[in-house]
Amino acid sequence: MLQKDILVIGAGPAGLAASIEAGKLGASVLLVDLNMQPGGQLFKQIHKFFGSSAHRSGTRGYDIGKQLLTEANEANVEIWMQSTVIGIFPGNKIAIEKGFDDGKKEIITLQANKIIIATGASENAIRFKGWTTPGVMGAGAAQTMINVNHVKPGQKIVMLGTGNVGLIVSYQLMQAGCDVVTLVDAAPKIGGYAVHAAKICRAGVPIRLQHTIIEAIKGTDGCVSGCVIAKVDEHFQPIPGTEETIDCDTITLAAGLKPTMDLVKLAGCELTYNGVFGGYIPLHNERMETSCKGVYVAGDTTGVEEANTALEEGKIAGISAAEDLGLISSETAGQYRKEIWERLHALRLGPFGEKRMVEKEAIMKQYKEKIGAPEPIL
């Protein structure tokens, strides 16, 4: 059986950050991910990051991804791509279906002293007539096609959703040469940052608020050839007689994300429901440790936010796991965590983030009440 100090599941921003911190402190780290390449969302993000210099302001996501991969290599992190964790058993025994470049797979068992789960989030689906028609896809899938695979998902796009994902992906589709016909959203106001919405408006793309898609029209080839939208009332129900048909070959859905809980549940971690963070999430303390001793979480697994937050939480998880392995003193680890939490507070300032900070503190308080842990020190 393979032995590792730490298994990190998920090679996105949180998983990479956790692996790097633990690896730098001397832990033997195995990082696994089911995708073809590491980096997660970072290599889809061609826009420049916001925030302070501490959060790589002005740097494009894919450049941050490249930097993290270099740091992971320098920290001696072992990375398995095309590999899936299929079992977590008592005593931190793990079964992994490891993939190889030739397409072969092998089941490998691993004994890990600590586990860090950073499996991210998945897109929400919106159901309407014809929603399974080829040409209807998540905004994240469209973003992967243009920014990673360099393939257009279609030529004429209708985007459902005006949160940051909907706005950013719409603009990137336009940069890739697609015609974004319109954005629709059932809400009465745009959900994302004004700076992103302004780019869309300056390009002359209409944003239809208080509208939704009620049907995807199937063409003679069996794929999307258009969609029907309609105005909605105060209860978000379509208003009869307001239907409008729009010519398009692709419908992209940016209807929010939900944390991926499969492995968290498999590990037996205590969950709580939090609508702000996208649904069920694992209870955790300020060290990112769950109710299962030796199992930590980070990134969108703990609640949907953004890449910089995932990077910071990943660092906390990696440091905490290394501390519990005796690779760093509690005093030094505590100081590192304090500095990171201060940066997280700064990230969560403003109308979009302040509520998330309040909710995050409530989750850690709930952890204390249920698990009997010490009061979090932020």
mmCIF file of C-alpha atoms in Angstrom:
data_model
loop_
_atom_site.group_PDB
_atom_site.id
_atom_site.type_symbol
_atom_site.label_atom_id
_atom_site.label_comp_id
_atom_site.label_asym_id
_atom_site.label_seq_id
_atom_site.Cartn_x
_atom_site.Cartn_y
_atom_site.Cartn_z
ATOM 1 C CA MET A 1 0.000 0.000 0.000
ATOM 2 C CA LEU A 2 1.273 3.462 -0.937
ATOM 3 C CA GLN A 3 2.054 5.733 2.030
ATOM 4 C CA LYS A 4 1.797 9.547 2.015
ATOM 5 C CA ASP A 5 1.706 12.185 4.722
ATOM 6 C CA ILE A 6 -1.066 14.099 2.960
ATOM 7 C CA LEU A 7 -3.498 13.325 0.159
ATOM 8 C CA VAL A 8 -4.944 16.435 -1.486
ATOM 9 C CA ILE A 9 -8.020 15.811 -3.643
ATOM 10 C CA GLY A 10 -8.590 18.445 -6.310
ATOM 11 C CA ALA A 11 -5.861 20.309 -8.213
ATOM 12 C CA GLY A 12 -7.623 23.651 -8.509
ATOM 13 C CA PRO A 13 -6.482 26.831 -6.713
ATOM 14 C CA ALA A 14 -7.274 25.516 -3.211
ATOM 15 C CA GLY A 15 -5.724 22.087 -3.735
ATOM 16 C CA LEU A 16 -2.566 23.501 -5.314
ATOM 17 C CA ALA A 17 -2.145 26.077 -2.539
ATOM 18 C CA ALA A 18 -2.626 23.428 0.161
ATOM 19 C CA SER A 19 -0.151 21.077 -1.521
ATOM 20 C CA ILE A 20 2.476 23.785 -1.889
ATOM 21 C CA GLU A 21 2.285 24.931 1.736
ATOM 22 C CA ALA A 22 2.452 21.381 3.105
ATOM 23 C CA GLY A 23 5.180 20.382 0.664
ATOM 24 C CA LYS A 24 7.334 23.382 1.555
ATOM 25 C CA LEU A 25 7.115 22.329 5.205
ATOM 26 C CA GLY A 26 8.463 18.867 4.401
ATOM 27 C CA ALA A 27 5.315 16.760 4.039
ATOM 28 C CA SER A 28 5.120 14.047 1.383
ATOM 29 C CA VAL A 29 2.109 15.182 -0.643
ATOM 30 C CA LEU A 30 0.083 13.409 -3.330
ATOM 31 C CA LEU A 31 -2.289 15.651 -5.295
ATOM 32 C CA VAL A 32 -4.946 13.898 -7.412
ATOM 33 C CA ASP A 33 -7.488 15.264 -9.874
ATOM 34 C CA LEU A 34 -9.811 13.709 -12.445
ATOM 35 C CA ASN A 35 -9.061 16.311 -15.142
ATOM 36 C CA MET A 36 -6.442 16.224 -17.875
ATOM 37 C CA GLN A 37 -4.348 19.034 -16.414
ATOM 38 C CA PRO A 38 -3.989 20.746 -13.014
ATOM 39 C CA GLY A 39 -5.015 24.316 -12.273
ATOM 40 C CA GLY A 40 -8.791 24.054 -12.245
ATOM 41 C CA GLN A 41 -10.525 27.361 -12.955
ATOM 42 C CA LEU A 42 -7.268 29.303 -13.160
ATOM 43 C CA PHE A 43 -6.494 28.265 -16.719
ATOM 44 C CA LYS A 44 -9.972 29.364 -17.794
ATOM 45 C CA GLN A 45 -9.477 32.845 -16.348
ATOM 46 C CA ILE A 46 -7.883 35.033 -18.981
ATOM 47 C CA HIS A 47 -8.966 38.214 -17.190
ATOM 48 C CA LYS A 48 -6.814 40.015 -14.631
ATOM 49 C CA PHE A 49 -7.420 39.423 -10.925
ATOM 50 C CA PHE A 50 -8.746 42.147 -8.639
ATOM 51 C CA GLY A 51 -7.603 42.905 -5.087
ATOM 52 C CA SER A 52 -4.263 43.807 -3.584
ATOM 53 C CA SER A 53 -0.729 42.857 -4.568
ATOM 54 C CA ALA A 54 -0.981 40.083 -1.962
ATOM 55 C CA HIS A 55 -3.722 38.587 -4.132
ATOM 56 C CA ARG A 56 -1.832 39.052 -7.421
ATOM 57 C CA SER A 57 -3.840 42.050 -8.554
ATOM 58 C CA GLY A 58 -3.416 42.668 -12.272
ATOM 59 C CA THR A 59 -2.262 39.115 -12.993
ATOM 60 C CA ARG A 60 -4.220 36.874 -15.323
ATOM 61 C CA GLY A 61 -5.553 33.599 -13.955
ATOM 62 C CA TYR A 62 -3.581 31.338 -16.264
ATOM 63 C CA ASP A 63 -0.327 33.075 -15.257
ATOM 64 C CA ILE A 64 -1.163 32.429 -11.603
ATOM 65 C CA GLY A 65 -1.810 28.799 -12.525
ATOM 66 C CA LYS A 66 1.580 28.480 -14.185
ATOM 67 C CA GLN A 67 3.270 29.992 -11.145
ATOM 68 C CA LEU A 68 1.506 27.593 -8.783
ATOM 69 C CA LEU A 69 2.517 24.570 -10.864
ATOM 70 C CA THR A 70 6.145 25.719 -10.684
ATOM 71 C CA GLU A 71 5.868 26.129 -6.916
ATOM 72 C CA ALA A 72 4.261 22.685 -6.573
ATOM 73 C CA ASN A 73 7.139 21.122 -8.478
ATOM 74 C CA GLU A 74 9.676 22.948 -6.290
ATOM 75 C CA ALA A 75 7.830 21.689 -3.184
ATOM 76 C CA ASN A 76 8.132 18.079 -4.460
ATOM 77 C CA VAL A 77 4.368 17.621 -4.753
ATOM 78 C CA GLU A 78 3.475 14.429 -6.631
ATOM 79 C CA ILE A 79 0.560 15.037 -9.015
ATOM 80 C CA TRP A 80 -1.718 12.391 -10.520
ATOM 81 C CA MET A 81 -4.072 13.637 -13.225
ATOM 82 C CA GLN A 82 -6.953 11.671 -14.805
ATOM 83 C CA SER A 83 -7.276 10.040 -11.377
ATOM 84 C CA THR A 84 -10.382 9.707 -9.225
ATOM 85 C CA VAL A 85 -10.779 8.964 -5.523
ATOM 86 C CA ILE A 86 -13.422 6.235 -5.408
ATOM 87 C CA GLY A 87 -13.277 5.276 -1.734
ATOM 88 C CA ILE A 88 -12.419 6.800 1.648
ATOM 89 C CA PHE A 89 -12.335 4.285 4.502
ATOM 90 C CA PRO A 90 -11.766 4.460 8.277
ATOM 91 C CA GLY A 91 -8.209 5.286 9.222
ATOM 92 C CA ASN A 92 -7.713 7.496 6.143
ATOM 93 C CA LYS A 93 -7.342 4.577 3.760
ATOM 94 C CA ILE A 94 -8.174 5.657 0.217
ATOM 95 C CA ALA A 95 -8.882 3.895 -3.067
ATOM 96 C CA ILE A 96 -7.834 5.779 -6.201
ATOM 97 C CA GLU A 97 -8.564 4.925 -9.801
ATOM 98 C CA LYS A 98 -5.352 6.191 -11.392
ATOM 99 C CA GLY A 99 -5.418 7.065 -15.066
ATOM 100 C CA PHE A 100 -2.516 6.938 -17.492
ATOM 101 C CA ASP A 101 -1.792 8.785 -20.726
ATOM 102 C CA ASP A 102 -2.401 5.618 -22.770
ATOM 103 C CA GLY A 103 -5.962 5.427 -21.444
ATOM 104 C CA LYS A 104 -5.344 2.555 -19.035
ATOM 105 C CA LYS A 105 -6.549 2.717 -15.443
ATOM 106 C CA GLU A 106 -5.399 1.036 -12.255
ATOM 107 C CA ILE A 107 -6.889 0.854 -8.755
ATOM 108 C CA ILE A 108 -4.328 1.913 -6.158
ATOM 109 C CA THR A 109 -4.785 1.918 -2.385
ATOM 110 C CA LEU A 110 -3.226 4.644 -0.295
ATOM 111 C CA GLN A 111 -2.661 5.230 3.398
ATOM 112 C CA ALA A 112 -2.610 8.967 4.132
ATOM 113 C CA ASN A 113 -2.045 10.526 7.531
ATOM 114 C CA LYS A 114 -4.109 13.566 6.518
ATOM 115 C CA ILE A 115 -6.653 14.280 3.771
ATOM 116 C CA ILE A 116 -7.452 17.677 2.266
ATOM 117 C CA ILE A 117 -10.625 17.781 0.161
ATOM 118 C CA ALA A 118 -10.679 20.619 -2.373
ATOM 119 C CA THR A 119 -13.059 19.303 -5.008
ATOM 120 C CA GLY A 120 -14.602 22.666 -5.899
ATOM 121 C CA ALA A 121 -18.145 23.188 -7.107
ATOM 122 C CA SER A 122 -20.458 22.149 -9.933
ATOM 123 C CA GLU A 123 -22.819 24.226 -12.041
ATOM 124 C CA ASN A 124 -26.533 24.435 -11.340
ATOM 125 C CA ALA A 125 -28.867 23.380 -14.108
ATOM 126 C CA ILE A 126 -32.016 25.246 -15.130
ATOM 127 C CA ARG A 127 -34.866 23.137 -16.461
ATOM 128 C CA PHE A 128 -37.066 24.411 -19.260
ATOM 129 C CA LYS A 129 -38.662 22.827 -22.301
ATOM 130 C CA GLY A 130 -35.861 21.357 -24.420
ATOM 131 C CA TRP A 131 -33.158 21.938 -21.789
ATOM 132 C CA THR A 132 -31.394 18.684 -22.731
ATOM 133 C CA THR A 133 -31.098 19.665 -26.408
ATOM 134 C CA PRO A 134 -27.500 19.637 -27.736
ATOM 135 C CA GLY A 135 -26.289 23.223 -27.615
ATOM 136 C CA VAL A 136 -27.554 23.888 -24.084
ATOM 137 C CA MET A 137 -24.595 23.897 -21.678
ATOM 138 C CA GLY A 138 -23.204 25.412 -18.525
ATOM 139 C CA ALA A 139 -21.279 28.662 -18.808
ATOM 140 C CA GLY A 140 -18.278 26.877 -17.313
ATOM 141 C CA ALA A 141 -18.345 24.315 -20.112
ATOM 142 C CA ALA A 142 -18.383 27.107 -22.690
ATOM 143 C CA GLN A 143 -15.506 28.828 -20.908
ATOM 144 C CA THR A 144 -13.485 25.608 -20.919
ATOM 145 C CA MET A 145 -14.083 25.199 -24.642
ATOM 146 C CA ILE A 146 -12.860 28.673 -25.607
ATOM 147 C CA ASN A 147 -10.083 29.273 -23.070
ATOM 148 C CA VAL A 148 -8.651 25.774 -22.618
ATOM 149 C CA ASN A 149 -9.554 23.863 -25.787
ATOM 150 C CA HIS A 150 -9.738 26.903 -28.112
ATOM 151 C CA VAL A 151 -12.993 25.731 -29.671
ATOM 152 C CA LYS A 152 -16.118 27.864 -30.047
ATOM 153 C CA PRO A 153 -19.201 26.282 -28.446
ATOM 154 C CA GLY A 154 -21.309 27.960 -31.132
ATOM 155 C CA GLN A 155 -21.623 31.208 -33.048
ATOM 156 C CA LYS A 156 -24.786 32.876 -31.712
ATOM 157 C CA ILE A 157 -25.035 32.662 -27.924
ATOM 158 C CA VAL A 158 -27.797 33.441 -25.435
ATOM 159 C CA MET A 159 -26.533 33.634 -21.849
ATOM 160 C CA LEU A 160 -28.874 32.953 -18.942
ATOM 161 C CA GLY A 161 -27.599 34.723 -15.810
ATOM 162 C CA THR A 162 -25.976 38.081 -15.050
ATOM 163 C CA GLY A 163 -23.819 37.163 -12.079
ATOM 164 C CA ASN A 164 -20.067 37.511 -12.418
ATOM 165 C CA VAL A 165 -19.786 34.154 -14.206
ATOM 166 C CA GLY A 166 -22.435 35.072 -16.760
ATOM 167 C CA LEU A 167 -20.929 38.493 -17.384
ATOM 168 C CA ILE A 168 -17.289 37.385 -17.555
ATOM 169 C CA VAL A 169 -17.939 34.346 -19.736
ATOM 170 C CA SER A 170 -20.126 36.401 -22.075
ATOM 171 C CA TYR A 171 -17.307 38.864 -22.616
ATOM 172 C CA GLN A 172 -14.789 36.078 -23.132
ATOM 173 C CA LEU A 173 -17.103 34.458 -25.688
ATOM 174 C CA MET A 174 -17.139 37.764 -27.530
ATOM 175 C CA GLN A 175 -13.341 37.908 -27.375
ATOM 176 C CA ALA A 176 -13.277 34.411 -28.898
ATOM 177 C CA GLY A 177 -15.305 35.643 -31.874
ATOM 178 C CA CYS A 178 -18.779 34.496 -30.824
ATOM 179 C CA ASP A 179 -21.863 36.679 -31.191
ATOM 180 C CA VAL A 180 -23.484 37.016 -27.770
ATOM 181 C CA VAL A 181 -27.033 37.909 -28.792
ATOM 182 C CA THR A 182 -28.371 38.754 -25.348
ATOM 183 C CA LEU A 183 -28.163 38.022 -21.625
ATOM 184 C CA VAL A 184 -31.357 37.239 -19.705
ATOM 185 C CA ASP A 185 -31.966 37.108 -15.972
ATOM 186 C CA ALA A 186 -35.126 36.665 -13.931
ATOM 187 C CA ALA A 187 -33.817 39.021 -11.255
ATOM 188 C CA PRO A 188 -34.746 42.716 -11.323
ATOM 189 C CA LYS A 189 -31.094 43.823 -11.300
ATOM 190 C CA ILE A 190 -27.724 42.618 -12.553
ATOM 191 C CA GLY A 191 -26.120 40.195 -10.120
ATOM 192 C CA GLY A 192 -22.433 40.733 -10.909
ATOM 193 C CA TYR A 193 -19.943 43.556 -10.577
ATOM 194 C CA ALA A 194 -20.707 46.752 -12.500
ATOM 195 C CA VAL A 195 -17.250 46.721 -14.117
ATOM 196 C CA HIS A 196 -18.076 43.437 -15.861
ATOM 197 C CA ALA A 197 -21.588 44.529 -16.846
ATOM 198 C CA ALA A 198 -20.230 47.772 -18.295
ATOM 199 C CA LYS A 199 -18.066 45.848 -20.788
ATOM 200 C CA ILE A 200 -21.131 44.005 -22.036
ATOM 201 C CA CYS A 201 -23.198 47.162 -22.338
ATOM 202 C CA ARG A 202 -20.431 49.076 -24.123
ATOM 203 C CA ALA A 203 -20.301 46.293 -26.699
ATOM 204 C CA GLY A 204 -23.986 46.883 -27.408
ATOM 205 C CA VAL A 205 -25.226 43.534 -26.081
ATOM 206 C CA PRO A 206 -28.721 43.872 -24.550
ATOM 207 C CA ILE A 207 -29.301 42.612 -21.013
ATOM 208 C CA ARG A 208 -32.898 41.608 -20.437
ATOM 209 C CA LEU A 209 -33.719 41.641 -16.722
ATOM 210 C CA GLN A 210 -36.900 40.087 -15.323
ATOM 211 C CA HIS A 211 -36.827 37.608 -18.221
ATOM 212 C CA THR A 212 -36.175 33.902 -18.388
ATOM 213 C CA ILE A 213 -35.824 31.171 -20.998
ATOM 214 C CA ILE A 214 -38.928 29.003 -21.301
ATOM 215 C CA GLU A 215 -37.936 26.843 -24.279
ATOM 216 C CA ALA A 216 -34.944 25.743 -26.317
ATOM 217 C CA ILE A 217 -36.001 25.325 -29.959
ATOM 218 C CA LYS A 218 -34.645 22.232 -31.694
ATOM 219 C CA GLY A 219 -33.555 22.579 -35.315
ATOM 220 C CA THR A 220 -33.682 19.995 -38.099
ATOM 221 C CA ASP A 221 -30.248 18.709 -37.053
ATOM 222 C CA GLY A 222 -31.510 18.012 -33.530
ATOM 223 C CA CYS A 223 -29.479 20.858 -32.024
ATOM 224 C CA VAL A 224 -30.466 24.271 -30.679
ATOM 225 C CA SER A 225 -31.673 26.670 -33.373
ATOM 226 C CA GLY A 226 -33.222 29.280 -31.107
ATOM 227 C CA CYS A 227 -34.918 29.919 -27.774
ATOM 228 C CA VAL A 228 -38.094 31.434 -26.428
ATOM 229 C CA ILE A 229 -37.819 33.945 -23.590
ATOM 230 C CA ALA A 230 -40.567 35.632 -21.589
ATOM 231 C CA LYS A 231 -40.952 38.295 -18.941
ATOM 232 C CA VAL A 232 -41.483 37.094 -15.367
ATOM 233 C CA ASP A 233 -43.651 38.469 -12.584
ATOM 234 C CA GLU A 234 -42.641 39.225 -9.001
ATOM 235 C CA HIS A 235 -42.836 35.490 -8.277
ATOM 236 C CA PHE A 236 -40.464 34.711 -11.183
ATOM 237 C CA GLN A 237 -43.256 33.072 -13.166
ATOM 238 C CA PRO A 238 -43.459 33.639 -16.965
ATOM 239 C CA ILE A 239 -46.110 36.180 -17.992
ATOM 240 C CA PRO A 240 -48.315 34.831 -20.813
ATOM 241 C CA GLY A 241 -48.229 36.939 -23.958
ATOM 242 C CA THR A 242 -44.686 38.255 -23.401
ATOM 243 C CA GLU A 243 -42.921 35.449 -25.269
ATOM 244 C CA GLU A 244 -40.154 36.367 -27.720
ATOM 245 C CA THR A 245 -38.235 34.026 -30.019
ATOM 246 C CA ILE A 246 -34.489 34.594 -30.386
ATOM 247 C CA ASP A 247 -32.308 33.067 -33.066
ATOM 248 C CA CYS A 248 -29.283 31.293 -31.563
ATOM 249 C CA ASP A 249 -27.351 28.045 -31.795
ATOM 250 C CA THR A 250 -26.108 27.886 -28.196
ATOM 251 C CA ILE A 251 -27.672 28.543 -24.792
ATOM 252 C CA THR A 252 -25.271 28.912 -21.871
ATOM 253 C CA LEU A 253 -26.457 28.704 -18.280
ATOM 254 C CA ALA A 254 -24.822 30.746 -15.529
ATOM 255 C CA ALA A 255 -27.270 29.916 -12.768
ATOM 256 C CA GLY A 256 -24.829 29.629 -9.893
ATOM 257 C CA LEU A 257 -22.725 26.863 -8.412
ATOM 258 C CA LYS A 258 -23.072 24.364 -5.617
ATOM 259 C CA PRO A 259 -20.224 22.847 -3.552
ATOM 260 C CA THR A 260 -19.228 19.313 -4.543
ATOM 261 C CA MET A 261 -19.993 17.173 -1.504
ATOM 262 C CA ASP A 262 -19.512 13.589 -2.701
ATOM 263 C CA LEU A 263 -16.183 12.897 -0.994
ATOM 264 C CA VAL A 264 -17.020 15.033 2.037
ATOM 265 C CA LYS A 265 -20.058 12.815 2.600
ATOM 266 C CA LEU A 266 -18.020 9.700 1.896
ATOM 267 C CA ALA A 267 -15.540 10.719 4.582
ATOM 268 C CA GLY A 268 -18.425 11.103 7.053
ATOM 269 C CA CYS A 269 -18.007 14.829 7.730
ATOM 270 C CA GLU A 270 -20.756 16.766 9.491
ATOM 271 C CA LEU A 271 -22.656 19.025 7.057
ATOM 272 C CA THR A 272 -24.702 22.174 7.379
ATOM 273 C CA TYR A 273 -26.934 23.974 4.881
ATOM 274 C CA ASN A 274 -26.025 27.529 3.922
ATOM 275 C CA GLY A 275 -27.767 29.263 1.019
ATOM 276 C CA VAL A 276 -25.186 32.044 0.804
ATOM 277 C CA PHE A 277 -22.474 29.508 0.045
ATOM 278 C CA GLY A 278 -24.520 27.481 -2.433
ATOM 279 C CA GLY A 279 -26.062 24.621 -0.432
ATOM 280 C CA TYR A 280 -24.721 21.902 1.854
ATOM 281 C CA ILE A 281 -21.168 22.471 3.054
ATOM 282 C CA PRO A 282 -18.949 20.769 5.651
ATOM 283 C CA LEU A 283 -18.688 22.223 9.116
ATOM 284 C CA HIS A 284 -15.098 23.291 9.728
ATOM 285 C CA ASN A 285 -13.083 25.329 12.176
ATOM 286 C CA GLU A 286 -10.592 28.160 11.605
ATOM 287 C CA ARG A 287 -7.941 25.530 10.798
ATOM 288 C CA MET A 288 -10.162 24.219 7.941
ATOM 289 C CA GLU A 289 -10.470 20.883 9.776
ATOM 290 C CA THR A 290 -13.819 19.106 9.555
ATOM 291 C CA SER A 291 -15.650 17.061 12.198
ATOM 292 C CA CYS A 292 -13.515 14.102 11.029
ATOM 293 C CA LYS A 293 -10.111 14.400 12.640
ATOM 294 C CA GLY A 294 -7.366 14.633 10.043
ATOM 295 C CA VAL A 295 -9.737 15.606 7.225
ATOM 296 C CA TYR A 296 -9.577 19.228 6.043
ATOM 297 C CA VAL A 297 -11.447 21.208 3.391
ATOM 298 C CA ALA A 298 -10.690 24.299 1.317
ATOM 299 C CA GLY A 299 -12.000 26.378 -1.568
ATOM 300 C CA ASP A 300 -15.471 26.068 -3.072
ATOM 301 C CA THR A 301 -15.962 22.798 -1.182
ATOM 302 C CA THR A 302 -16.453 25.021 1.892
ATOM 303 C CA GLY A 303 -18.798 27.398 0.054
ATOM 304 C CA VAL A 304 -18.739 28.996 -3.383
ATOM 305 C CA GLU A 305 -16.621 32.146 -3.565
ATOM 306 C CA GLU A 306 -13.734 33.004 -5.897
ATOM 307 C CA ALA A 307 -10.195 31.924 -6.700
ATOM 308 C CA ASN A 308 -8.308 34.194 -4.300
ATOM 309 C CA THR A 309 -10.416 32.984 -1.391
ATOM 310 C CA ALA A 310 -9.781 29.389 -2.449
ATOM 311 C CA LEU A 311 -6.022 30.021 -2.548
ATOM 312 C CA GLU A 312 -6.036 31.452 0.965
ATOM 313 C CA GLU A 313 -8.169 28.663 2.423
ATOM 314 C CA GLY A 314 -5.931 26.123 0.730
ATOM 315 C CA LYS A 315 -2.904 27.654 2.432
ATOM 316 C CA ILE A 316 -4.641 27.389 5.813
ATOM 317 C CA ALA A 317 -5.519 23.725 5.231
ATOM 318 C CA GLY A 318 -1.977 22.864 4.132
ATOM 319 C CA ILE A 319 -0.408 24.624 7.112
ATOM 320 C CA SER A 320 -2.854 23.002 9.553
ATOM 321 C CA ALA A 321 -2.221 19.515 8.171
ATOM 322 C CA ALA A 322 1.547 20.072 8.402
ATOM 323 C CA GLU A 323 1.135 21.349 11.957
ATOM 324 C CA ASP A 324 -0.749 18.204 12.964
ATOM 325 C CA LEU A 325 2.058 16.135 11.444
ATOM 326 C CA GLY A 326 4.532 17.947 13.692
ATOM 327 C CA LEU A 327 6.292 19.691 10.804
ATOM 328 C CA ILE A 328 5.655 23.208 12.107
ATOM 329 C CA SER A 329 5.107 24.532 15.614
ATOM 330 C CA SER A 330 1.613 25.501 16.722
ATOM 331 C CA GLU A 331 2.826 29.007 17.483
ATOM 332 C CA THR A 332 4.231 29.534 13.986
ATOM 333 C CA ALA A 333 1.230 27.895 12.313
ATOM 334 C CA GLY A 334 -1.123 30.063 14.359
ATOM 335 C CA GLN A 335 0.687 33.215 13.267
ATOM 336 C CA TYR A 336 0.498 32.179 9.605
ATOM 337 C CA ARG A 337 -3.209 31.467 9.930
ATOM 338 C CA LYS A 338 -3.810 34.822 11.624
ATOM 339 C CA GLU A 339 -2.163 36.647 8.725
ATOM 340 C CA ILE A 340 -4.161 34.668 6.165
ATOM 341 C CA TRP A 341 -7.453 35.252 7.971
ATOM 342 C CA GLU A 342 -6.701 38.994 7.950
ATOM 343 C CA ARG A 343 -6.274 38.819 4.176
ATOM 344 C CA LEU A 344 -9.521 36.840 3.893
ATOM 345 C CA HIS A 345 -11.303 39.553 5.872
ATOM 346 C CA ALA A 346 -9.993 42.122 3.374
ATOM 347 C CA LEU A 347 -11.135 39.989 0.434
ATOM 348 C CA ARG A 348 -14.629 39.715 1.860
ATOM 349 C CA LEU A 349 -15.171 43.427 2.368
ATOM 350 C CA GLY A 350 -17.840 45.168 0.347
ATOM 351 C CA PRO A 351 -21.451 44.408 -0.579
ATOM 352 C CA PHE A 352 -20.693 41.002 -2.114
ATOM 353 C CA GLY A 353 -18.252 39.704 0.481
ATOM 354 C CA GLU A 354 -19.196 41.043 3.896
ATOM 355 C CA LYS A 355 -22.163 38.694 4.283
ATOM 356 C CA ARG A 356 -19.902 35.772 3.383
ATOM 357 C CA MET A 357 -17.502 36.681 6.181
ATOM 358 C CA VAL A 358 -20.382 36.823 8.654
ATOM 359 C CA GLU A 359 -21.652 33.457 7.418
ATOM 360 C CA LYS A 360 -18.165 31.913 7.569
ATOM 361 C CA GLU A 361 -17.799 32.982 11.200
ATOM 362 C CA ALA A 362 -21.241 31.528 11.931
ATOM 363 C CA ILE A 363 -20.180 28.193 10.421
ATOM 364 C CA MET A 364 -17.105 28.077 12.645
ATOM 365 C CA LYS A 365 -19.235 28.959 15.678
ATOM 366 C CA GLN A 366 -21.598 26.143 14.732
ATOM 367 C CA TYR A 367 -18.584 23.819 14.512
ATOM 368 C CA LYS A 368 -17.611 24.764 18.064
ATOM 369 C CA GLU A 369 -21.116 24.122 19.361
ATOM 370 C CA LYS A 370 -21.488 20.736 17.636
ATOM 371 C CA ILE A 371 -17.949 19.378 17.784
ATOM 372 C CA GLY A 372 -16.838 21.008 21.028
ATOM 373 C CA ALA A 373 -13.816 22.771 19.580
ATOM 374 C CA PRO A 374 -12.127 25.881 20.995
ATOM 375 C CA GLU A 375 -13.386 29.309 20.012
ATOM 376 C CA PRO A 376 -11.939 30.255 16.615
ATOM 377 C CA ILE A 377 -9.170 32.861 16.774
ATOM 378 C CA LEU A 378 -9.355 35.092 13.705
#
